[in-house]
């Protein structure tokens, strides 16, 4: 699986004779998937990424069956299964550390398709398939839309370039710089939870299909399996996580009556890591996704909180639906195609995002009395109940035409 860095001129040359010239900004999950699906349809989208080629695995990803359609259309399902682990159980722990309940996931999520855990870096390699061309270290600094097309100004390795394209897919993340270049940039609805935490890796244990979360008294610890490891998140309110990681993990230990092995491993990993990645828990929602020749995709359109574990899967589904709408579009019909995509996909994405926000309001509560009451609720609140809106989305996924092979 290869993500190949190539000069911008090479991508521009490959796209020169395309009936529909498309610029994709951002080579993360959504942007790479969109570009690869468009390439599978015979297009030559120009894919640019502001960062250098990534050298690490990033964070852990749990992919619900929303990803099955694009994974199948890219022809990478066998590789996807081989490089991920099946997630089949989920455990909630009380604020004291004791186990509250363990729910099976097969009847909740697995009945609709694959539910898998893997690293973000591995997912990008899987999506790349045999080859994915990207121009790294490239930033869009200007967008000028007119009735006949779109002029994009790019800074690539210190040089300024101008590209003329028919449309741009903006997929450069929750803090998108390109989104802000749009005329009348889409207003953003922001949710700031006031919480954040560190992401680290710990050794795998015997429960390779078990995800686990401890909703504590002013803290949160989650562990999620990937092949050969557990991804762990340890966090809390900003005034608490403003401490050094080791000091914060000491506070967590003192508040726990029981420190299960996975939780101890996570706390120890955070405390001893040289520079653990810190994730502020916030989200955004753009008021609109499309103009006549641009479309926001993935986190640039709706950046998810990780509380429902659906953001990456929804980004992949959105890329798949977008590629389907662009399959037969022309420079003259691109506006209608993008508008139809937004009409079809935005309600689904915002339903999933609403669920993530609702869970955040339950998870990120402060005080021992509230934590005790939440423990009582979790005794009767199954994961099927908590994820009911998302289960409805799984049961009613888009029915897209089969991509010609």
Tab-separated table of C-alpha atoms in Angstrom:
chain	number	residue	atom	x	y	z
A	1	UNK	CA	0.000	0.000	0.000
A	2	UNK	CA	1.649	3.224	-1.175
A	3	UNK	CA	1.036	6.923	-0.611
A	4	UNK	CA	3.393	8.473	-3.120
A	5	UNK	CA	4.590	12.085	-2.972
A	6	UNK	CA	4.817	13.616	-6.450
A	7	UNK	CA	5.277	17.167	-7.801
A	8	UNK	CA	2.196	19.286	-8.383
A	9	UNK	CA	3.082	19.611	-12.073
A	10	UNK	CA	2.804	15.834	-12.498
A	11	UNK	CA	-0.717	15.775	-11.081
A	12	UNK	CA	-1.692	18.797	-13.171
A	13	UNK	CA	-0.413	17.094	-16.323
A	14	UNK	CA	-2.328	13.877	-15.548
A	15	UNK	CA	-5.562	15.872	-15.136
A	16	UNK	CA	-5.038	18.057	-18.197
A	17	UNK	CA	-7.435	16.152	-20.462
A	18	UNK	CA	-10.079	15.283	-17.854
A	19	UNK	CA	-13.620	16.337	-18.692
A	20	UNK	CA	-13.971	17.409	-15.044
A	21	UNK	CA	-10.900	18.818	-13.285
A	22	UNK	CA	-11.128	18.445	-9.508
A	23	UNK	CA	-8.827	19.733	-6.774
A	24	UNK	CA	-8.959	17.807	-3.457
A	25	UNK	CA	-7.493	19.715	-0.501
A	26	UNK	CA	-6.397	17.485	2.381
A	27	UNK	CA	-5.095	13.905	2.226
A	28	UNK	CA	-6.633	12.690	5.479
A	29	UNK	CA	-9.307	10.002	5.657
A	30	UNK	CA	-12.045	11.917	3.802
A	31	UNK	CA	-9.848	13.592	1.188
A	32	UNK	CA	-7.787	10.502	0.353
A	33	UNK	CA	-10.918	8.333	0.095
A	34	UNK	CA	-12.642	10.856	-2.177
A	35	UNK	CA	-9.577	11.142	-4.425
A	36	UNK	CA	-9.120	7.372	-4.679
A	37	UNK	CA	-12.807	6.789	-5.455
A	38	UNK	CA	-12.678	9.470	-8.151
A	39	UNK	CA	-9.533	7.876	-9.576
A	40	UNK	CA	-11.297	4.515	-9.650
A	41	UNK	CA	-13.952	6.201	-11.789
A	42	UNK	CA	-11.326	7.362	-14.298
A	43	UNK	CA	-10.785	10.920	-13.048
A	44	UNK	CA	-7.394	12.388	-12.141
A	45	UNK	CA	-8.131	14.610	-9.137
A	46	UNK	CA	-5.254	16.769	-7.934
A	47	UNK	CA	-4.727	15.820	-4.275
A	48	UNK	CA	-2.711	18.208	-2.099
A	49	UNK	CA	-1.780	18.099	1.586
A	50	UNK	CA	-0.213	20.873	3.653
A	51	UNK	CA	1.750	18.493	5.902
A	52	UNK	CA	4.832	16.462	5.091
A	53	UNK	CA	4.300	12.719	4.565
A	54	UNK	CA	3.200	11.257	7.888
A	55	UNK	CA	5.709	9.100	9.689
A	56	UNK	CA	3.587	7.691	12.531
A	57	UNK	CA	0.331	5.809	13.018
A	58	UNK	CA	-1.598	8.737	14.490
A	59	UNK	CA	-4.523	7.798	16.704
A	60	UNK	CA	-6.876	4.810	16.921
A	61	UNK	CA	-9.954	4.543	14.704
A	62	UNK	CA	-13.086	2.438	15.194
A	63	UNK	CA	-14.920	2.029	11.883
A	64	UNK	CA	-18.603	1.178	11.877
A	65	UNK	CA	-20.247	-0.499	8.853
A	66	UNK	CA	-20.708	2.955	7.298
A	67	UNK	CA	-17.235	2.321	5.874
A	68	UNK	CA	-18.142	-0.956	4.170
A	69	UNK	CA	-19.417	0.634	0.931
A	70	UNK	CA	-16.341	2.743	0.144
A	71	UNK	CA	-13.984	-0.012	1.326
A	72	UNK	CA	-15.662	-2.452	-1.085
A	73	UNK	CA	-15.738	0.017	-3.998
A	74	UNK	CA	-12.020	0.684	-3.573
A	75	UNK	CA	-11.365	-3.060	-3.743
A	76	UNK	CA	-9.409	-3.094	-0.476
A	77	UNK	CA	-11.695	-5.112	1.830
A	78	UNK	CA	-9.325	-8.043	2.252
A	79	UNK	CA	-6.472	-5.720	3.177
A	80	UNK	CA	-8.783	-3.822	5.530
A	81	UNK	CA	-9.808	-6.996	7.349
A	82	UNK	CA	-6.216	-8.240	7.555
A	83	UNK	CA	-4.932	-4.997	9.097
A	84	UNK	CA	-7.710	-4.361	11.624
A	85	UNK	CA	-9.340	-6.190	14.529
A	86	UNK	CA	-13.013	-7.055	14.984
A	87	UNK	CA	-14.718	-5.125	17.799
A	88	UNK	CA	-17.385	-7.304	19.397
A	89	UNK	CA	-17.824	-6.134	23.009
A	90	UNK	CA	-17.928	-2.887	24.944
A	91	UNK	CA	-17.471	-2.428	28.703
A	92	UNK	CA	-18.538	0.515	30.863
A	93	UNK	CA	-16.780	1.113	34.185
A	94	UNK	CA	-18.108	3.119	37.129
A	95	UNK	CA	-16.361	6.247	38.388
A	96	UNK	CA	-14.738	4.067	41.077
A	97	UNK	CA	-13.202	1.732	38.469
A	98	UNK	CA	-15.421	-1.313	38.969
A	99	UNK	CA	-17.131	-2.900	35.974
A	100	UNK	CA	-20.756	-1.842	35.413
A	101	UNK	CA	-21.732	-3.764	32.300
A	102	UNK	CA	-20.315	-5.390	29.181
A	103	UNK	CA	-22.462	-5.326	26.053
A	104	UNK	CA	-22.076	-7.491	22.968
A	105	UNK	CA	-21.869	-5.511	19.730
A	106	UNK	CA	-22.815	-8.179	17.205
A	107	UNK	CA	-26.568	-7.611	17.460
A	108	UNK	CA	-26.193	-3.839	17.816
A	109	UNK	CA	-23.653	-2.970	15.090
A	110	UNK	CA	-22.188	-6.197	13.683
A	111	UNK	CA	-25.507	-7.250	12.174
A	112	UNK	CA	-25.095	-4.408	9.658
A	113	UNK	CA	-21.533	-5.196	8.598
A	114	UNK	CA	-17.936	-4.898	9.751
A	115	UNK	CA	-16.994	-3.068	12.963
A	116	UNK	CA	-13.201	-2.829	13.081
A	117	UNK	CA	-10.380	-1.158	14.984
A	118	UNK	CA	-7.121	0.052	13.408
A	119	UNK	CA	-4.723	2.974	13.476
A	120	UNK	CA	-5.307	6.079	11.381
A	121	UNK	CA	-1.994	5.550	9.590
A	122	UNK	CA	-2.957	2.002	8.657
A	123	UNK	CA	-6.359	3.167	7.431
A	124	UNK	CA	-4.701	5.696	5.121
A	125	UNK	CA	-2.437	2.989	3.728
A	126	UNK	CA	-5.428	0.717	3.132
A	127	UNK	CA	-7.361	3.494	1.370
A	128	UNK	CA	-4.349	4.213	-0.829
A	129	UNK	CA	-4.590	0.748	-2.376
A	130	UNK	CA	-1.740	0.000	-4.736
A	131	UNK	CA	-0.899	3.655	-5.328
A	132	UNK	CA	-2.097	7.108	-4.238
A	133	UNK	CA	-0.389	10.216	-5.581
A	134	UNK	CA	-0.259	13.239	-3.224
A	135	UNK	CA	1.546	16.560	-3.415
A	136	UNK	CA	2.628	17.244	0.154
A	137	UNK	CA	3.735	20.539	1.748
A	138	UNK	CA	1.132	22.376	-0.303
A	139	UNK	CA	-1.332	24.980	0.962
A	140	UNK	CA	-4.217	26.697	-0.810
A	141	UNK	CA	-3.907	30.459	-0.280
A	142	UNK	CA	-6.622	31.705	-2.612
A	143	UNK	CA	-9.873	30.574	-4.260
A	144	UNK	CA	-11.665	32.617	-6.902
A	145	UNK	CA	-14.924	31.153	-8.177
A	146	UNK	CA	-16.525	32.400	-11.383
A	147	UNK	CA	-19.266	31.128	-13.706
A	148	UNK	CA	-16.786	29.170	-15.832
A	149	UNK	CA	-14.618	27.560	-13.173
A	150	UNK	CA	-12.418	27.993	-10.125
A	151	UNK	CA	-8.957	29.522	-9.837
A	152	UNK	CA	-6.889	28.176	-6.943
A	153	UNK	CA	-3.634	29.740	-5.773
A	154	UNK	CA	-1.298	27.285	-4.043
A	155	UNK	CA	1.993	27.517	-2.186
A	156	UNK	CA	3.913	24.312	-2.866
A	157	UNK	CA	7.434	23.848	-1.487
A	158	UNK	CA	7.970	27.601	-1.433
A	159	UNK	CA	6.694	28.275	-4.956
A	160	UNK	CA	3.377	29.898	-5.887
A	161	UNK	CA	1.205	28.112	-8.446
A	162	UNK	CA	-2.151	28.897	-10.022
A	163	UNK	CA	-4.488	26.063	-11.010
A	164	UNK	CA	-7.652	26.307	-13.045
A	165	UNK	CA	-10.172	23.599	-12.073
A	166	UNK	CA	-13.892	22.919	-12.316
A	167	UNK	CA	-14.423	22.139	-8.625
A	168	UNK	CA	-12.634	21.879	-5.282
A	169	UNK	CA	-13.253	19.348	-2.515
A	170	UNK	CA	-12.188	20.931	0.774
A	171	UNK	CA	-11.233	18.185	3.223
A	172	UNK	CA	-8.433	19.712	5.284
A	173	UNK	CA	-9.900	19.093	8.713
A	174	UNK	CA	-11.786	20.651	11.573
A	175	UNK	CA	-9.542	23.724	11.568
A	176	UNK	CA	-9.676	24.063	7.788
A	177	UNK	CA	-7.775	27.034	6.436
A	178	UNK	CA	-9.204	26.555	2.958
A	179	UNK	CA	-12.798	26.764	4.225
A	180	UNK	CA	-12.047	30.291	5.433
A	181	UNK	CA	-11.068	31.349	1.895
A	182	UNK	CA	-14.557	30.811	0.523
A	183	UNK	CA	-16.544	33.896	-0.355
A	184	UNK	CA	-18.972	34.403	2.523
A	185	UNK	CA	-17.287	31.557	4.416
A	186	UNK	CA	-19.761	29.203	6.068
A	187	UNK	CA	-20.561	30.232	9.660
A	188	UNK	CA	-19.570	27.571	12.164
A	189	UNK	CA	-21.584	26.169	15.043
A	190	UNK	CA	-18.950	25.218	17.643
A	191	UNK	CA	-19.244	22.992	20.695
A	192	UNK	CA	-16.459	23.510	23.227
A	193	UNK	CA	-16.745	20.832	25.902
A	194	UNK	CA	-14.041	22.379	28.077
A	195	UNK	CA	-12.394	18.937	28.213
A	196	UNK	CA	-9.369	17.424	26.547
A	197	UNK	CA	-6.876	14.633	27.019
A	198	UNK	CA	-3.850	12.675	25.901
A	199	UNK	CA	-3.729	9.855	23.327
A	200	UNK	CA	-1.152	7.098	23.891
A	201	UNK	CA	-0.490	3.458	23.006
A	202	UNK	CA	-0.363	0.557	25.469
A	203	UNK	CA	0.335	-3.167	24.957
A	204	UNK	CA	-2.455	-5.377	23.650
A	205	UNK	CA	-4.104	-7.803	26.055
A	206	UNK	CA	-6.101	-11.003	25.566
A	207	UNK	CA	-9.375	-9.100	24.933
A	208	UNK	CA	-8.597	-7.989	21.371
A	209	UNK	CA	-12.275	-7.326	20.598
A	210	UNK	CA	-13.120	-5.369	23.764
A	211	UNK	CA	-13.435	-1.596	23.923
A	212	UNK	CA	-13.686	-0.083	27.385
A	213	UNK	CA	-14.538	3.285	28.922
A	214	UNK	CA	-14.413	4.598	32.474
A	215	UNK	CA	-16.560	7.701	32.975
A	216	UNK	CA	-15.019	9.107	36.129
A	217	UNK	CA	-15.398	11.907	38.626
A	218	UNK	CA	-13.785	14.768	36.647
A	219	UNK	CA	-11.849	12.420	34.360
A	220	UNK	CA	-12.330	9.933	31.518
A	221	UNK	CA	-10.270	6.903	30.426
A	222	UNK	CA	-10.974	4.884	27.282
A	223	UNK	CA	-9.092	1.959	25.727
A	224	UNK	CA	-9.693	0.731	22.184
A	225	UNK	CA	-8.088	-2.261	20.404
A	226	UNK	CA	-6.065	-2.120	17.195
A	227	UNK	CA	-3.806	-4.897	15.862
A	228	UNK	CA	-1.068	-5.512	18.393
A	229	UNK	CA	-1.904	-2.627	20.730
A	230	UNK	CA	-4.518	-0.658	22.625
A	231	UNK	CA	-5.134	2.980	21.880
A	232	UNK	CA	-5.822	4.863	25.117
A	233	UNK	CA	-7.330	8.262	25.870
A	234	UNK	CA	-6.948	9.858	29.312
A	235	UNK	CA	-8.585	13.222	29.838
A	236	UNK	CA	-10.631	15.620	31.902
A	237	UNK	CA	-11.625	19.287	32.303
A	238	UNK	CA	-9.189	21.880	30.997
A	239	UNK	CA	-8.247	23.145	34.449
A	240	UNK	CA	-7.328	19.575	35.433
A	241	UNK	CA	-5.500	18.604	32.244
A	242	UNK	CA	-3.538	21.846	32.470
A	243	UNK	CA	-1.388	19.975	34.992
A	244	UNK	CA	1.572	17.943	33.813
A	245	UNK	CA	0.385	14.522	32.541
A	246	UNK	CA	2.025	12.689	35.462
A	247	UNK	CA	0.330	14.968	37.994
A	248	UNK	CA	-3.059	14.469	36.356
A	249	UNK	CA	-2.724	10.674	36.295
A	250	UNK	CA	-1.852	10.733	40.016
A	251	UNK	CA	-5.130	12.585	40.659
A	252	UNK	CA	-7.022	9.940	38.678
A	253	UNK	CA	-5.481	7.109	40.685
A	254	UNK	CA	-6.441	8.762	43.970
A	255	UNK	CA	-10.053	9.075	42.838
A	256	UNK	CA	-10.317	5.421	41.842
A	257	UNK	CA	-11.194	2.724	44.345
A	258	UNK	CA	-10.050	0.072	41.894
A	259	UNK	CA	-7.443	0.512	39.162
A	260	UNK	CA	-8.001	-2.232	36.549
A	261	UNK	CA	-4.950	-3.351	34.533
A	262	UNK	CA	-5.965	-1.581	31.315
A	263	UNK	CA	-6.599	1.666	33.175
A	264	UNK	CA	-3.248	1.440	34.982
A	265	UNK	CA	-1.457	0.804	31.681
A	266	UNK	CA	-3.118	3.865	30.167
A	267	UNK	CA	-2.257	6.091	33.136
A	268	UNK	CA	1.325	4.856	33.172
A	269	UNK	CA	1.719	5.429	29.429
A	270	UNK	CA	0.486	9.025	29.706
A	271	UNK	CA	2.654	9.735	32.744
A	272	UNK	CA	5.853	8.443	31.133
A	273	UNK	CA	5.408	9.571	27.511
A	274	UNK	CA	7.898	12.213	26.411
A	275	UNK	CA	5.390	14.315	24.512
A	276	UNK	CA	1.929	12.688	24.415
A	277	UNK	CA	-0.488	14.047	21.826
A	278	UNK	CA	-3.136	16.282	23.468
A	279	UNK	CA	-6.631	16.308	21.925
A	280	UNK	CA	-8.925	19.249	22.811
A	281	UNK	CA	-12.494	17.910	22.758
A	282	UNK	CA	-14.418	20.310	20.566
A	283	UNK	CA	-16.426	20.059	17.359
A	284	UNK	CA	-17.668	22.296	14.548
A	285	UNK	CA	-20.591	22.261	12.126
A	286	UNK	CA	-20.632	24.394	8.979
A	287	UNK	CA	-23.906	26.171	8.217
A	288	UNK	CA	-23.633	25.102	4.586
A	289	UNK	CA	-21.401	22.705	2.660
A	290	UNK	CA	-21.446	23.745	-0.982
A	291	UNK	CA	-21.091	26.642	-3.343
A	292	UNK	CA	-21.448	26.360	-7.086
A	293	UNK	CA	-17.951	24.853	-7.397
A	294	UNK	CA	-16.756	23.918	-3.911
A	295	UNK	CA	-17.784	21.346	-1.319
A	296	UNK	CA	-16.768	20.823	2.302
A	297	UNK	CA	-16.081	17.188	3.193
A	298	UNK	CA	-15.347	15.282	6.391
A	299	UNK	CA	-14.239	17.312	9.417
A	300	UNK	CA	-14.160	20.503	7.342
A	301	UNK	CA	-17.945	20.213	7.056
A	302	UNK	CA	-18.736	18.595	10.425
A	303	UNK	CA	-15.894	17.856	12.812
A	304	UNK	CA	-16.966	15.224	15.315
A	305	UNK	CA	-16.356	14.723	18.991
A	306	UNK	CA	-15.028	11.164	19.450
A	307	UNK	CA	-17.777	10.238	21.924
A	308	UNK	CA	-19.827	8.023	19.562
A	309	UNK	CA	-16.877	6.655	17.589
A	310	UNK	CA	-18.499	7.430	14.240
A	311	UNK	CA	-16.575	10.396	12.789
A	312	UNK	CA	-14.139	8.437	10.588
A	313	UNK	CA	-16.856	6.087	9.325
A	314	UNK	CA	-19.115	8.998	8.436
A	315	UNK	CA	-16.227	10.751	6.665
A	316	UNK	CA	-15.705	7.644	4.520
A	317	UNK	CA	-19.401	7.303	3.767
A	318	UNK	CA	-19.548	10.993	2.801
A	319	UNK	CA	-16.582	10.618	0.436
A	320	UNK	CA	-18.317	7.631	-1.153
A	321	UNK	CA	-21.612	9.475	-1.624
A	322	UNK	CA	-19.815	12.539	-3.006
A	323	UNK	CA	-17.844	10.475	-5.530
A	324	UNK	CA	-21.087	8.880	-6.689
A	325	UNK	CA	-22.645	12.286	-7.296
A	326	UNK	CA	-19.562	13.444	-9.218
A	327	UNK	CA	-19.339	10.312	-11.362
A	328	UNK	CA	-21.330	11.713	-14.279
A	329	UNK	CA	-21.043	15.433	-13.503
A	330	UNK	CA	-19.750	17.902	-16.073
A	331	UNK	CA	-18.360	21.434	-15.683
A	332	UNK	CA	-21.855	22.666	-16.571
A	333	UNK	CA	-23.700	20.457	-14.057
A	334	UNK	CA	-21.206	20.467	-11.181
A	335	UNK	CA	-23.275	22.901	-9.111
A	336	UNK	CA	-26.356	20.695	-9.276
A	337	UNK	CA	-24.291	17.605	-8.420
A	338	UNK	CA	-22.769	19.229	-5.336
A	339	UNK	CA	-26.139	20.560	-4.164
A	340	UNK	CA	-27.684	17.098	-4.559
A	341	UNK	CA	-24.847	15.619	-2.505
A	342	UNK	CA	-25.375	18.093	0.330
A	343	UNK	CA	-29.121	17.484	0.305
A	344	UNK	CA	-28.608	13.715	0.535
A	345	UNK	CA	-25.747	13.495	3.030
A	346	UNK	CA	-25.910	16.465	5.363
A	347	UNK	CA	-28.955	15.228	7.378
A	348	UNK	CA	-27.203	11.896	8.005
A	349	UNK	CA	-23.968	13.530	9.145
A	350	UNK	CA	-25.723	15.980	11.434
A	351	UNK	CA	-27.813	13.195	13.006
A	352	UNK	CA	-24.602	11.340	13.849
A	353	UNK	CA	-22.998	14.521	15.133
A	354	UNK	CA	-26.034	15.237	17.332
A	355	UNK	CA	-25.582	11.801	18.915
A	356	UNK	CA	-21.909	12.542	19.629
A	357	UNK	CA	-22.879	15.845	21.217
A	358	UNK	CA	-25.577	14.219	23.362
A	359	UNK	CA	-23.143	11.615	24.656
A	360	UNK	CA	-20.642	14.370	25.443
A	361	UNK	CA	-23.186	16.074	27.674
A	362	UNK	CA	-23.550	12.806	29.596
A	363	UNK	CA	-19.867	11.890	29.708
A	364	UNK	CA	-18.276	15.243	30.487
A	365	UNK	CA	-20.035	16.007	33.762
A	366	UNK	CA	-18.360	17.128	36.958
A	367	UNK	CA	-18.766	16.149	40.598
A	368	UNK	CA	-19.016	12.916	42.557
A	369	UNK	CA	-22.791	13.128	43.000
A	370	UNK	CA	-23.295	13.454	39.251
A	371	UNK	CA	-20.832	10.634	38.609
A	372	UNK	CA	-22.724	8.371	41.022
A	373	UNK	CA	-26.036	9.167	39.346
A	374	UNK	CA	-24.524	8.486	35.944
A	375	UNK	CA	-23.292	5.093	37.183
A	376	UNK	CA	-26.873	4.206	38.098
A	377	UNK	CA	-28.019	5.277	34.630
A	378	UNK	CA	-25.323	3.201	32.924
A	379	UNK	CA	-26.545	0.089	34.719
A	380	UNK	CA	-29.725	0.273	32.640
A	381	UNK	CA	-28.564	2.258	29.581
A	382	UNK	CA	-27.284	-0.315	27.091
A	383	UNK	CA	-25.008	0.636	24.233
A	384	UNK	CA	-27.907	-0.184	21.887
A	385	UNK	CA	-29.974	2.531	23.581
A	386	UNK	CA	-27.134	5.049	23.644
A	387	UNK	CA	-26.430	4.562	19.930
A	388	UNK	CA	-30.022	4.190	18.754
A	389	UNK	CA	-29.895	7.135	16.267
A	390	UNK	CA	-26.689	5.745	14.777
A	391	UNK	CA	-28.141	2.243	14.522
A	392	UNK	CA	-30.965	3.775	12.478
A	393	UNK	CA	-28.352	5.275	10.147
A	394	UNK	CA	-26.708	1.869	9.786
A	395	UNK	CA	-30.053	0.288	8.929
A	396	UNK	CA	-30.795	2.953	6.299
A	397	UNK	CA	-27.515	3.489	4.498
A	398	UNK	CA	-27.347	5.138	1.055
A	399	UNK	CA	-28.234	2.819	-1.815
A	400	UNK	CA	-25.704	3.865	-4.436
A	401	UNK	CA	-25.266	2.446	-7.915
A	402	UNK	CA	-22.515	-0.150	-8.201
A	403	UNK	CA	-19.370	1.473	-9.525
A	404	UNK	CA	-18.424	0.145	-12.953
A	405	UNK	CA	-15.317	-2.051	-12.816
